[in-house]
Short mmCIF file of C-alpha atoms in Angstrom, two decimals:
data_model
loop_
_atom_site.label_atom_id
_atom_site.label_comp_id
_atom_site.label_asym_id
_atom_site.label_seq_id
_atom_site.Cartn_x
_atom_site.Cartn_y
_atom_site.Cartn_z
CA MET A 8 178.05 37.68 -149.56
CA PRO A 9 174.77 39.30 -150.65
CA GLY A 10 175.06 42.06 -153.21
CA ARG A 11 173.05 45.20 -153.39
CA VAL A 12 170.98 47.12 -155.93
CA ILE A 13 171.44 50.83 -156.69
CA PHE A 14 168.28 52.67 -157.71
CA ARG A 15 168.45 55.99 -159.48
CA GLY A 16 165.50 58.09 -160.43
CA THR A 17 163.64 61.34 -160.04
CA PRO A 18 163.12 62.82 -156.59
CA ALA A 19 159.44 61.92 -156.73
CA THR A 20 160.19 58.29 -157.55
CA LEU A 21 162.76 58.11 -154.83
CA SER A 22 160.35 59.72 -152.37
CA THR A 23 157.70 57.10 -153.05
CA LEU A 24 160.18 54.29 -152.63
CA GLU A 25 161.45 55.87 -149.44
CA ALA A 26 157.97 56.04 -148.00
CA MET A 27 157.28 52.40 -148.84
CA LEU A 28 160.55 51.21 -147.36
CA ASP A 29 160.10 53.38 -144.27
CA SER A 30 156.71 51.79 -143.65
CA ARG A 31 158.14 48.29 -144.02
CA LEU A 32 161.10 49.01 -141.77
CA ARG A 33 158.99 50.45 -138.97
CA SER A 34 156.81 47.38 -138.82
CA THR A 35 159.58 45.11 -137.50
CA ARG A 36 162.25 45.68 -134.89
CA ARG A 37 164.59 43.16 -136.56
CA LEU A 38 165.21 45.61 -139.47
CA ARG A 39 166.68 48.47 -137.49
CA ARG A 40 169.56 48.83 -139.95
CA GLY A 41 167.04 50.10 -142.47
CA ALA A 42 167.21 53.41 -140.66
CA ALA A 43 170.81 53.80 -141.72
CA VAL A 44 169.89 53.09 -145.33
CA LEU A 45 167.18 55.77 -145.22
CA ALA A 46 169.67 58.21 -143.74
CA ARG A 47 172.01 57.69 -146.70
CA LEU A 48 169.10 58.10 -149.09
CA ARG A 49 168.19 61.45 -147.57
CA THR A 50 171.76 62.74 -147.60
CA GLY A 51 173.11 61.32 -150.83
CA GLY A 52 170.13 60.87 -153.08
CA LEU A 53 170.83 57.13 -153.35
CA LEU A 54 168.69 54.29 -152.10
CA ALA A 55 170.85 51.24 -151.27
CA LEU A 56 169.01 48.11 -150.35
CA ALA A 57 171.31 45.67 -148.54
CA ALA A 58 170.26 42.11 -149.10
CA PHE A 59 167.76 41.28 -146.37
CA ALA A 60 164.22 40.01 -146.14
CA LEU A 61 161.35 42.43 -145.80
CA VAL A 62 159.41 40.33 -143.32
CA ALA A 63 156.40 42.61 -142.80
CA GLY A 64 153.71 41.88 -145.34
CA GLY A 65 155.55 38.84 -146.70
CA CYS A 66 157.39 41.00 -149.32
CA SER A 67 161.13 40.65 -149.94
CA ALA A 68 163.77 42.23 -152.15
CA ALA A 69 167.32 41.03 -152.62
CA GLY A 70 170.20 42.22 -154.73
CA ASP A 71 172.11 39.98 -157.10
CA SER A 72 175.85 40.34 -157.01
CA GLY A 73 175.92 40.03 -160.79
CA GLY A 74 172.91 42.28 -161.57
CA THR A 75 172.52 45.98 -162.19
CA GLY A 76 169.90 48.56 -161.34
CA PRO A 77 168.15 50.95 -163.69
CA GLY A 78 170.56 53.38 -165.26
CA THR A 79 173.51 51.18 -164.70
CA PRO A 80 175.25 50.03 -167.84
CA PRO A 81 175.32 46.30 -168.27
CA GLY A 82 178.46 44.57 -167.18
CA THR A 83 179.53 47.40 -164.96
CA THR A 84 179.85 47.49 -161.21
CA PRO A 85 178.47 50.56 -159.36
CA ASP A 86 180.92 50.26 -156.51
CA THR A 87 184.55 49.20 -156.57
CA ASP A 88 184.22 47.27 -153.24
CA PRO A 89 181.11 45.11 -153.04
CA GLY A 90 179.39 45.35 -149.66
CA THR A 91 180.89 48.76 -148.79
CA ASP A 92 180.31 52.37 -149.53
CA PRO A 93 182.98 54.89 -150.23
CA GLY A 94 184.48 56.28 -147.06
CA THR A 95 183.23 53.53 -144.83
CA ASN A 96 184.68 50.45 -143.21
CA PRO A 97 183.38 47.19 -144.63
CA GLY A 98 180.10 46.10 -142.95
CA THR A 99 179.40 49.49 -141.36
CA GLU A 100 177.24 52.49 -142.05
CA PRO A 101 178.55 56.02 -142.25
CA GLY A 102 179.12 57.70 -138.87
CA THR A 103 178.78 54.53 -136.84
CA GLU A 104 181.11 52.18 -135.05
CA PRO A 105 181.24 48.63 -136.33
CA GLY A 106 178.35 46.51 -135.02
CA THR A 107 176.21 49.45 -133.82
CA GLU A 108 173.14 51.30 -135.05
CA PRO A 109 173.25 54.94 -136.04
CA GLY A 110 172.72 57.30 -133.07
CA THR A 111 173.21 54.62 -130.41
CA GLN A 112 175.97 53.76 -128.01
CA PRO A 113 177.83 50.53 -128.63
CA GLY A 114 176.16 47.52 -126.91
CA THR A 115 172.81 49.28 -126.28
CA ASP A 116 169.32 48.61 -127.59
CA PRO A 117 167.85 51.65 -129.36
CA ASP A 118 164.35 50.39 -128.57
CA PRO A 119 164.39 48.49 -125.19
CA ASP A 120 161.40 46.38 -124.08
CA PRO A 121 159.21 48.08 -121.46
CA ALA A 122 159.11 46.41 -117.98
CA PRO A 123 156.03 44.16 -117.60
CA ALA A 124 153.31 45.65 -115.40
CA ALA A 125 151.18 43.82 -112.81
CA ALA A 126 147.72 43.28 -114.25
CA ALA A 127 146.24 40.51 -112.07
CA VAL A 128 146.72 38.79 -108.72
CA ALA A 129 145.33 35.46 -107.55
CA ALA A 130 145.68 33.06 -104.63
CA HIS A 131 148.55 30.61 -105.09
CA GLY A 132 148.26 28.51 -101.89
CA GLY A 133 147.21 28.48 -98.23
CA ASP A 134 143.50 29.17 -98.55
CA GLY A 135 140.78 27.22 -96.72
CA GLN A 136 142.88 25.85 -93.85
CA THR A 137 141.69 24.79 -90.38
CA GLY A 138 143.48 24.68 -87.05
CA ALA A 139 143.13 25.04 -83.32
CA PRO A 140 142.55 28.52 -81.88
CA GLY A 141 145.90 30.27 -81.49
CA ALA A 142 147.67 27.78 -83.79
CA LEU A 143 150.16 28.70 -86.52
CA LEU A 144 148.78 27.44 -89.84
CA ALA A 145 150.84 24.81 -91.63
CA THR A 146 150.88 26.61 -95.01
CA ALA A 147 151.70 30.30 -95.34
CA PRO A 148 149.21 31.95 -97.76
CA SER A 149 150.75 33.08 -101.06
CA VAL A 150 149.66 34.87 -104.26
CA THR A 151 150.74 34.94 -107.91
CA VAL A 152 151.05 38.25 -109.79
CA THR A 153 150.85 38.24 -113.63
CA ASP A 154 150.87 40.80 -116.47
CA ALA A 155 148.21 41.33 -119.13
CA SER A 156 149.48 38.32 -121.06
CA GLY A 157 149.34 36.03 -118.01
CA ARG A 158 153.10 35.96 -117.57
CA PRO A 159 154.48 36.08 -113.97
CA VAL A 160 155.79 39.44 -112.82
CA GLY A 161 158.67 39.60 -110.37
CA GLY A 162 159.68 42.43 -108.05
CA VAL A 163 156.09 43.41 -107.15
CA THR A 164 155.37 44.38 -103.53
CA VAL A 165 152.47 42.56 -101.86
CA THR A 166 151.08 43.59 -98.47
CA PHE A 167 149.32 41.03 -96.23
CA ALA A 168 146.96 41.99 -93.40
CA VAL A 169 144.72 40.13 -90.90
CA THR A 170 141.17 41.36 -91.39
CA ALA A 171 139.07 39.10 -89.15
CA GLY A 172 139.36 36.53 -86.36
CA GLY A 173 141.86 38.29 -84.11
CA GLY A 174 144.88 36.38 -85.37
CA THR A 175 148.33 37.68 -86.20
CA ALA A 176 150.65 37.54 -89.21
CA SER A 177 154.40 37.85 -89.64
CA GLY A 178 156.37 38.97 -92.68
CA THR A 179 153.41 40.99 -93.95
CA THR A 180 155.35 42.80 -96.70
CA ALA A 181 156.67 40.49 -99.42
CA THR A 182 158.06 40.83 -102.96
CA THR A 183 157.18 38.50 -105.80
CA ASP A 184 159.96 36.26 -107.06
CA ALA A 185 160.79 35.41 -110.68
CA GLY A 186 157.74 33.16 -110.76
CA GLY A 187 155.51 36.03 -109.63
CA ILE A 188 154.89 34.43 -106.22
CA ALA A 189 154.89 36.19 -102.84
CA ALA A 190 154.00 34.63 -99.45
CA VAL A 191 153.29 35.94 -95.98
CA GLY A 192 155.78 34.89 -93.29
CA GLY A 193 153.16 33.08 -91.21
CA TRP A 194 149.52 33.28 -90.14
CA THR A 195 148.43 32.48 -86.56
CA LEU A 196 144.73 32.00 -85.91
CA GLY A 197 142.86 34.00 -83.31
CA PRO A 198 142.22 32.76 -79.75
CA ALA A 199 138.58 31.80 -80.30
CA ALA A 200 136.85 29.32 -82.57
CA GLY A 201 135.47 30.82 -85.78
CA GLU A 202 136.30 32.36 -89.15
CA ASN A 203 139.64 34.10 -89.78
CA THR A 204 140.55 36.13 -92.87
CA LEU A 205 143.77 37.55 -94.33
CA THR A 206 144.12 39.82 -97.36
CA ALA A 207 146.96 40.20 -99.86
CA THR A 208 147.05 43.57 -101.68
CA VAL A 209 149.16 44.64 -104.66
CA ALA A 210 149.77 48.40 -104.97
CA GLY A 211 148.29 49.91 -108.11
CA GLU A 212 145.06 50.57 -109.98
CA GLY A 213 143.09 48.27 -112.22
CA ILE A 214 144.70 45.03 -110.98
CA ALA A 215 142.28 42.18 -111.40
CA GLY A 216 141.55 40.10 -108.27
CA ASN A 217 143.03 42.74 -105.96
CA PRO A 218 142.95 42.25 -103.00
CA VAL A 219 143.01 38.47 -102.54
CA THR A 220 141.20 37.22 -99.42
CA PHE A 221 142.29 34.03 -97.66
CA HIS A 222 139.94 32.17 -95.33
CA ALA A 223 140.81 29.88 -92.39
CA THR A 224 138.71 28.37 -89.62
CA ALA A 225 139.74 28.03 -85.98
CA VAL A 226 138.13 24.85 -84.67
CA ALA A 227 137.69 24.39 -80.93
CA VAL A 228 139.77 21.46 -79.61
CA THR A 229 138.38 19.02 -77.07
CA ARG A 230 141.03 17.80 -74.66
CA THR A 231 140.34 14.87 -72.38
CA VAL A 232 142.65 13.75 -69.62
CA ALA A 233 142.17 10.10 -68.70
CA PHE A 234 143.69 7.25 -66.74
CA GLY A 235 144.09 3.70 -67.94
CA ASP A 236 143.69 0.52 -65.91
CA PHE A 237 145.70 0.27 -62.72
CA THR A 238 147.57 -2.77 -61.47
CA PRO A 239 148.79 -3.15 -57.87
CA ALA A 240 152.18 -4.78 -57.51
CA LEU A 241 155.09 -5.35 -55.17
CA VAL A 242 158.36 -4.50 -56.86
CA ASN A 243 161.40 -5.57 -54.82
CA GLY A 244 159.25 -5.51 -51.73
CA VAL A 245 157.89 -2.00 -52.42
CA PRO A 246 154.17 -1.40 -53.05
CA HIS A 247 153.47 -0.02 -56.52
CA LEU A 248 150.35 1.08 -58.35
CA ASP A 249 151.03 1.04 -62.08
CA GLY A 250 148.85 2.43 -64.86
CA GLN A 251 148.69 4.98 -67.66
CA ALA A 252 147.66 8.60 -68.01
CA SER A 253 147.03 10.43 -71.27
CA VAL A 254 145.45 13.51 -72.82
CA THR A 255 143.86 13.80 -76.26
CA ASN A 256 144.84 16.80 -78.40
CA GLY A 257 147.29 18.02 -75.80
CA GLU A 258 150.11 17.18 -73.41
CA LEU A 259 150.33 16.21 -69.76
CA ALA A 260 151.95 18.68 -67.40
CA SER A 261 151.82 16.60 -64.21
CA VAL A 262 150.78 13.22 -62.78
CA GLU A 263 150.61 12.84 -58.97
CA PHE A 264 149.35 10.50 -56.28
CA ALA A 265 148.47 10.58 -52.60
CA VAL A 266 147.49 7.88 -50.13
CA GLY A 267 144.58 8.84 -47.93
CA ALA A 268 145.25 12.30 -46.55
CA SER A 269 148.96 12.26 -47.28
CA ALA A 270 150.83 14.82 -49.34
CA TRP A 271 150.93 14.59 -53.13
CA TYR A 272 153.92 12.96 -54.78
CA PRO A 273 155.02 12.60 -58.43
CA ALA A 274 153.47 9.50 -60.01
CA THR A 275 155.54 9.14 -63.17
CA THR A 276 159.16 8.93 -64.19
CA ALA A 277 158.37 10.09 -67.74
CA THR A 278 159.64 13.40 -69.07
CA LEU A 279 156.75 15.87 -69.23
CA PRO A 280 155.09 17.48 -71.10
CA ALA A 281 154.02 14.48 -73.15
CA ALA A 282 150.80 13.20 -74.69
CA SER A 283 150.86 10.16 -72.42
CA ALA A 284 152.89 8.85 -69.52
CA PRO A 285 153.10 5.67 -67.47
CA VAL A 286 151.73 6.03 -63.95
CA GLN A 287 153.87 4.58 -61.20
CA ALA A 288 152.81 5.36 -57.66
CA VAL A 289 155.63 4.08 -55.42
CA MET A 290 154.45 3.71 -51.83
CA ARG A 291 157.45 2.78 -49.72
CA ALA A 292 155.81 3.46 -46.37
CA LEU A 293 152.39 1.95 -47.01
CA PRO A 294 151.04 0.21 -43.90
CA LEU A 295 149.29 -3.13 -44.08
CA GLY A 296 145.55 -2.82 -44.62
CA SER A 297 143.15 -1.19 -47.08
CA HIS A 298 143.87 2.22 -48.59
CA THR A 299 142.62 4.61 -51.23
CA VAL A 300 145.22 5.90 -53.64
CA HIS A 301 144.23 9.25 -55.11
CA LEU A 302 145.61 10.12 -58.54
CA ARG A 303 145.39 13.32 -60.52
CA ALA A 304 146.74 14.42 -63.88
CA ALA A 305 146.68 17.83 -65.54
CA ALA A 306 147.22 18.98 -69.12
CA THR A 307 149.42 21.94 -70.01
CA THR A 308 146.26 23.80 -71.00
CA GLY A 309 144.58 23.30 -67.62
CA GLU A 310 142.30 20.31 -68.20
CA SER A 311 142.57 17.66 -65.49
CA ALA A 312 141.32 14.29 -64.34
CA SER A 313 141.39 12.37 -61.09
CA ALA A 314 140.89 8.80 -59.97
CA ASP A 315 140.58 6.94 -56.68
CA VAL A 316 141.98 3.42 -56.68
CA PRO A 317 141.63 1.00 -53.77
CA TYR A 318 144.85 -0.66 -52.67
CA THR A 319 145.17 -3.38 -50.04
CA LEU A 320 148.28 -4.81 -48.41
CA ALA A 321 147.55 -8.05 -46.60
CA ALA A 322 149.50 -9.29 -43.60
CA THR A 323 150.58 -12.23 -45.71
CA GLN A 324 152.44 -9.82 -48.01
CA ALA A 325 154.66 -8.69 -45.13
CA MET A 326 157.05 -11.52 -45.93
CA THR A 327 157.72 -9.69 -49.21
CA LEU A 328 157.63 -6.24 -47.66
CA LEU A 329 159.90 -6.71 -44.66
CA PRO A 330 163.10 -7.55 -46.62
CA GLN A 331 163.24 -3.95 -47.84
CA LEU A 332 163.85 -3.03 -44.18
CA LEU A 333 165.69 -6.19 -43.16
CA PRO A 334 167.48 -7.63 -46.21
CA THR A 335 168.55 -10.75 -44.30
CA PHE A 336 164.99 -11.65 -43.31
CA GLY A 337 163.69 -14.68 -45.17
CA GLY A 338 162.29 -18.16 -44.91
CA ALA A 339 158.76 -19.42 -45.34
CA ALA A 340 155.95 -17.56 -43.57
CA GLU A 341 154.88 -20.63 -41.61
CA TYR A 342 158.32 -21.26 -40.19
CA ALA A 343 158.69 -20.72 -36.45
CA ILE A 344 161.11 -18.13 -35.11
CA THR A 345 163.35 -18.48 -32.06
CA ARG A 346 163.78 -15.88 -29.33
CA ALA A 347 167.38 -15.28 -30.44
CA GLU A 348 166.23 -14.67 -34.03
CA LEU A 349 163.53 -12.27 -32.82
CA ALA A 350 166.08 -10.31 -30.75
CA THR A 351 168.38 -10.10 -33.78
CA LEU A 352 165.56 -8.78 -36.01
CA LEU A 353 164.69 -6.06 -33.48
CA VAL A 354 168.33 -4.95 -33.09
CA ARG A 355 168.67 -4.65 -36.87
CA LEU A 356 165.39 -2.81 -37.14
CA PHE A 357 166.64 -0.32 -34.55
CA GLY A 358 169.91 0.18 -36.40
CA GLN A 359 172.05 -1.09 -33.53
CA GLU A 360 174.11 -3.77 -35.26
CA GLU A 361 177.44 -2.02 -34.72
CA ASN A 362 176.77 -1.59 -31.01
CA ALA A 363 175.68 -5.20 -30.78
CA ARG A 364 179.08 -6.31 -32.08
CA LEU A 365 180.77 -4.38 -29.31
CA LEU A 366 178.76 -6.37 -26.75
CA ALA A 367 179.77 -9.78 -28.01
CA GLY A 368 180.65 -11.98 -24.98
CA ALA A 369 178.84 -9.71 -22.51
CA PRO A 370 177.16 -11.64 -19.59
CA CYS A 371 173.71 -10.07 -19.86
CA TYR A 372 172.25 -13.58 -19.55
CA VAL A 373 174.37 -16.53 -18.62
CA ASP A 374 172.72 -18.77 -21.20
CA VAL A 375 173.75 -16.50 -24.10
CA VAL A 376 177.41 -15.80 -23.27
CA ASN A 377 178.63 -18.30 -25.83
CA HIS A 378 175.60 -18.08 -28.14
CA TRP A 379 175.83 -16.76 -31.74
CA ALA A 380 173.24 -14.10 -30.84
CA ASN A 381 175.03 -12.96 -27.64
CA GLY A 382 175.70 -9.37 -28.80
CA ASN A 383 172.19 -8.91 -30.22
CA VAL A 384 170.48 -10.26 -27.07
CA CYS A 385 172.60 -8.04 -24.80
CA MET A 386 172.02 -4.96 -27.01
CA LEU A 387 168.25 -5.54 -26.94
CA GLU A 388 168.38 -6.05 -23.17
CA ALA A 389 170.21 -2.71 -22.78
CA LEU A 390 167.54 -0.91 -24.83
CA ALA A 391 164.80 -2.58 -22.79
CA GLU A 392 166.35 -1.65 -19.43
CA GLN A 393 166.55 2.00 -20.49
CA ARG A 394 162.76 1.82 -20.84
CA GLY A 395 162.10 0.02 -17.59
CA PHE A 396 161.56 -3.60 -18.58
CA THR A 397 163.51 -6.76 -19.36
CA ILE A 398 163.40 -9.25 -22.20
CA GLY A 399 164.33 -12.31 -20.09
CA MET A 400 162.09 -15.07 -18.81
CA PRO A 401 160.84 -15.26 -15.18
CA ASP A 402 163.63 -17.71 -14.30
CA GLY A 403 166.29 -15.05 -15.07
CA LEU A 404 167.43 -16.71 -18.28
CA PHE A 405 166.80 -15.71 -21.88
CA HIS A 406 166.34 -19.16 -23.44
CA PRO A 407 167.67 -18.05 -26.88
CA ASP A 408 166.74 -21.23 -28.72
CA ASP A 409 163.17 -21.47 -27.47
CA LEU A 410 160.45 -20.68 -30.00
CA ALA A 411 158.89 -17.24 -29.57
CA ASP A 412 155.16 -17.20 -28.84
CA THR A 413 152.63 -14.69 -30.23
CA GLY A 414 152.07 -13.02 -26.83
CA THR A 415 155.80 -12.37 -26.31
CA LEU A 416 156.10 -10.98 -29.84
CA ALA A 417 153.17 -8.58 -29.30
CA ALA A 418 154.53 -7.43 -25.93
CA LEU A 419 158.05 -6.76 -27.25
CA VAL A 420 156.77 -4.78 -30.27
CA ALA A 421 154.39 -2.70 -28.13
CA ARG A 422 157.03 -1.93 -25.49
CA PHE A 423 159.77 -0.96 -27.93
CA ALA A 424 157.28 1.11 -29.94
CA GLU A 425 156.46 2.83 -26.63
CA VAL A 426 152.76 2.08 -26.85
CA PRO A 427 151.18 2.20 -23.35
CA ALA A 428 149.20 -0.86 -22.28
CA ASP A 429 146.19 -0.98 -19.99
CA ALA A 430 147.34 -2.36 -16.63
CA GLY A 431 143.79 -3.50 -15.89
CA VAL A 432 143.87 -5.96 -18.79
CA SER A 433 145.71 -9.24 -18.42
CA TYR A 434 148.98 -10.02 -20.17
CA PRO A 435 149.45 -10.33 -23.14
CA LEU A 436 145.98 -9.18 -24.24
CA ASN A 437 146.77 -5.71 -22.93
CA TYR A 438 149.67 -5.37 -25.39
CA ILE A 439 147.68 -6.79 -28.31
CA GLN A 440 144.92 -4.24 -27.67
CA ALA A 441 147.50 -1.45 -27.35
CA LEU A 442 148.96 -2.33 -30.75
CA ASP A 443 145.50 -2.27 -32.30
CA GLN A 444 144.64 1.13 -30.79
CA ALA A 445 147.92 2.61 -32.03
CA GLY A 446 147.36 1.33 -35.57
CA LEU A 447 150.29 -1.05 -35.32
CA LEU A 448 148.20 -4.19 -35.70
CA PRO A 449 147.57 -5.38 -39.26
CA PRO A 450 143.78 -5.25 -39.84
CA ASP A 451 143.55 -8.76 -41.24
CA LEU A 452 145.21 -10.23 -38.18
CA GLY A 453 142.91 -8.66 -35.62
CA VAL A 454 142.83 -8.64 -31.84
CA ALA A 455 140.78 -11.81 -31.55
CA GLN A 456 143.06 -13.79 -33.85
CA LEU A 457 146.23 -12.78 -32.01
CA ALA A 458 144.66 -13.20 -28.59
CA ALA A 459 143.57 -16.75 -29.46
CA ALA A 460 147.13 -17.58 -30.45
CA ALA A 461 148.83 -15.66 -27.63
CA GLY A 462 150.22 -18.73 -25.90
CA GLU A 463 151.16 -20.50 -29.12
CA ARG A 464 154.37 -20.23 -31.05
CA THR A 465 154.40 -17.47 -33.59
CA ASN A 466 155.76 -17.76 -37.11
CA ARG A 467 157.83 -15.67 -39.47
CA GLY A 468 154.76 -14.40 -41.33
CA VAL A 469 153.14 -12.89 -38.21
CA THR A 470 156.51 -11.57 -37.04
CA ALA A 471 157.08 -9.86 -40.38
CA ALA A 472 153.60 -8.31 -40.29
CA LEU A 473 153.98 -6.85 -36.77
CA LEU A 474 157.51 -5.55 -37.35
CA TYR A 475 156.71 -4.05 -40.77
CA GLN A 476 153.56 -2.36 -39.47
CA ALA A 477 155.30 -0.92 -36.43
CA TRP A 478 158.08 0.43 -38.61
CA VAL A 479 156.01 2.11 -41.33
CA VAL A 480 153.34 3.53 -39.04
CA ARG A 481 155.97 5.12 -36.85
CA ARG A 482 157.65 6.43 -39.98
CA LEU A 483 154.39 8.01 -41.15
CA LYS A 484 154.16 9.74 -37.79
CA GLY A 485 157.55 11.32 -38.38
CA ARG A 486 159.94 9.14 -36.39
CA THR A 487 161.14 5.64 -37.19
CA LEU A 488 162.03 3.05 -34.62
CA ALA A 489 165.67 3.41 -35.65
CA GLN A 490 165.47 7.16 -34.91
CA THR A 491 164.05 6.33 -31.49
CA TYR A 492 166.98 4.11 -30.61
CA VAL A 493 169.85 5.74 -32.44
CA ASP A 494 171.36 7.29 -29.31
CA ALA A 495 171.36 4.12 -27.23
CA THR A 496 173.84 3.97 -24.33
CA LEU A 497 175.87 0.81 -24.02
CA PRO A 498 175.67 -0.93 -20.64
CA ALA A 499 178.84 -1.65 -18.63
CA TRP A 500 178.47 -5.41 -18.31
#
C-alpha cells in the first residue's frame, strides 16, 4: 500500500505548495480526491500527499512507506496507522462516506459531462431519386446530426417538409437515434412530371448544413396497351380467337370482344388487374361465314387499344361445330345420310327426345312402325302437321332408309325454321332461296351450289352446315329452334 509524506513548514511555504498542487489537481478530473487533501491542509495546517501520479505536466510525487518528511525524526512514523488519519475510517477522508468525494452524494459525479449539442446536419440517404408522378419513393430521405467533434447526436428533433413539386410526406417529425439518424416516414412525388424537393430542418442556431434539401424527379411514364398475334381455333367444337394483351408500365383493367355489332363480352379468364393477360374470345353462337371480331383492352390508368381481327367459319367446319349441339352426330362429312337419320337429328335439335320415346310404335307411317327411328319420325311428323305440312313422300310412306337429297334437306330446314318460301318459284329452289334470304344458308355453299345438287343425295357435311347455321342464327335472333318447339303437343295416333 502506498505511503504518504508529511510536509511541515511556514505558512508561506505551505501556501506556495498549496497553490502548486491546486493548479495540478484542477487540470485533471481523475484527481478529484486532491480536493479533500487541500481541505485538510486548510483546516489542519498539514499537507498530506497520498501516493498518486500528478498526470498534468508529466510531474509526479510519491511517498515512501519507509521515508520521512522534513522535520520528522529519522526512524519515526508520523502516524500510528499508515494510510489513515486520526479520526477517520481507513481509505476515507474526513466528513465523507467511504468511496465518495467530499460534498457529494454517494454514487454521483461531482462534475458530470455536459450533453452533446447538435452542431451539423447532413443528408444520410434518399437524395436524387426518380419515380413516376404520384409514386411513393423507394427510399425515405434521412439525415445525420453530429456535434462539434463529428460524433452522432441522438434525441434531436428533425422536421421534414415538402417545398416543391406538389408531393406529400408522412411522418414529418422525427427524432435522431443513437447513431444520429432521423428519417421521414415517406415521400410521395407530385402528380406532374418535374422537380420535387423536401427539406429536413433541425431546431437551433448555428447548425451547419441546416436545412438539408433533398431532390427527386417525377418522370412521365409512357403506357402502351397492345395486342399480340391472334390465332383462330375450334376448341371442343366451339370457335375461339386466342391471343395476348399487355400494357407497358401499367396494368390491364379489362379485355373484351364483340362480333360485328353484337354486345361486348369478357375476352380473358385471367385475374385483372395484371400487366398482361391471355385473350380468349369464345364465340359459341358464331354463324358460318366471314366475321370481324372487335377487341379492346384498357389499362387501369385509362389508356386503351383496340383491334379488328377477321374470323371465318367455313361450311366444312360444321362437322366439328355441330357436335356441341348434337353430341351423337358424327361420321365423315362425305357420308350420305338417310331420311330416318335426318328426322332423328331434327328431333334432337328441337329438344323433343323424351316425347319421341313416348311415340315409339305409333302408326304415323306404316313403313316405320317397327323401325328403330319410329318415335323420332312420328314426333317430327307431329311437329310438321302443327305447321301445316307433312314429312312423308307423295306415295304416303316415309321411306326411312332412303338417302336424303339436298332439296328435301333444304325444304325441311326452311319449314321448321318457319322461313316463308316464294310460291312462284319451283320446289325446292324456293326453299333454298328462302334460307339464303334469312341468313340460314352458309355463304360458302351458296344458292347455285345447292340448287345444282337439289336432286342429288346430300351428305353429313352439308346437313351439319344447314342445321348448325339454322340453330345459331335463330339463337342470335333471340329464340332457338328448341324454344320454338318446346311446347309441342303429342298427336293421338
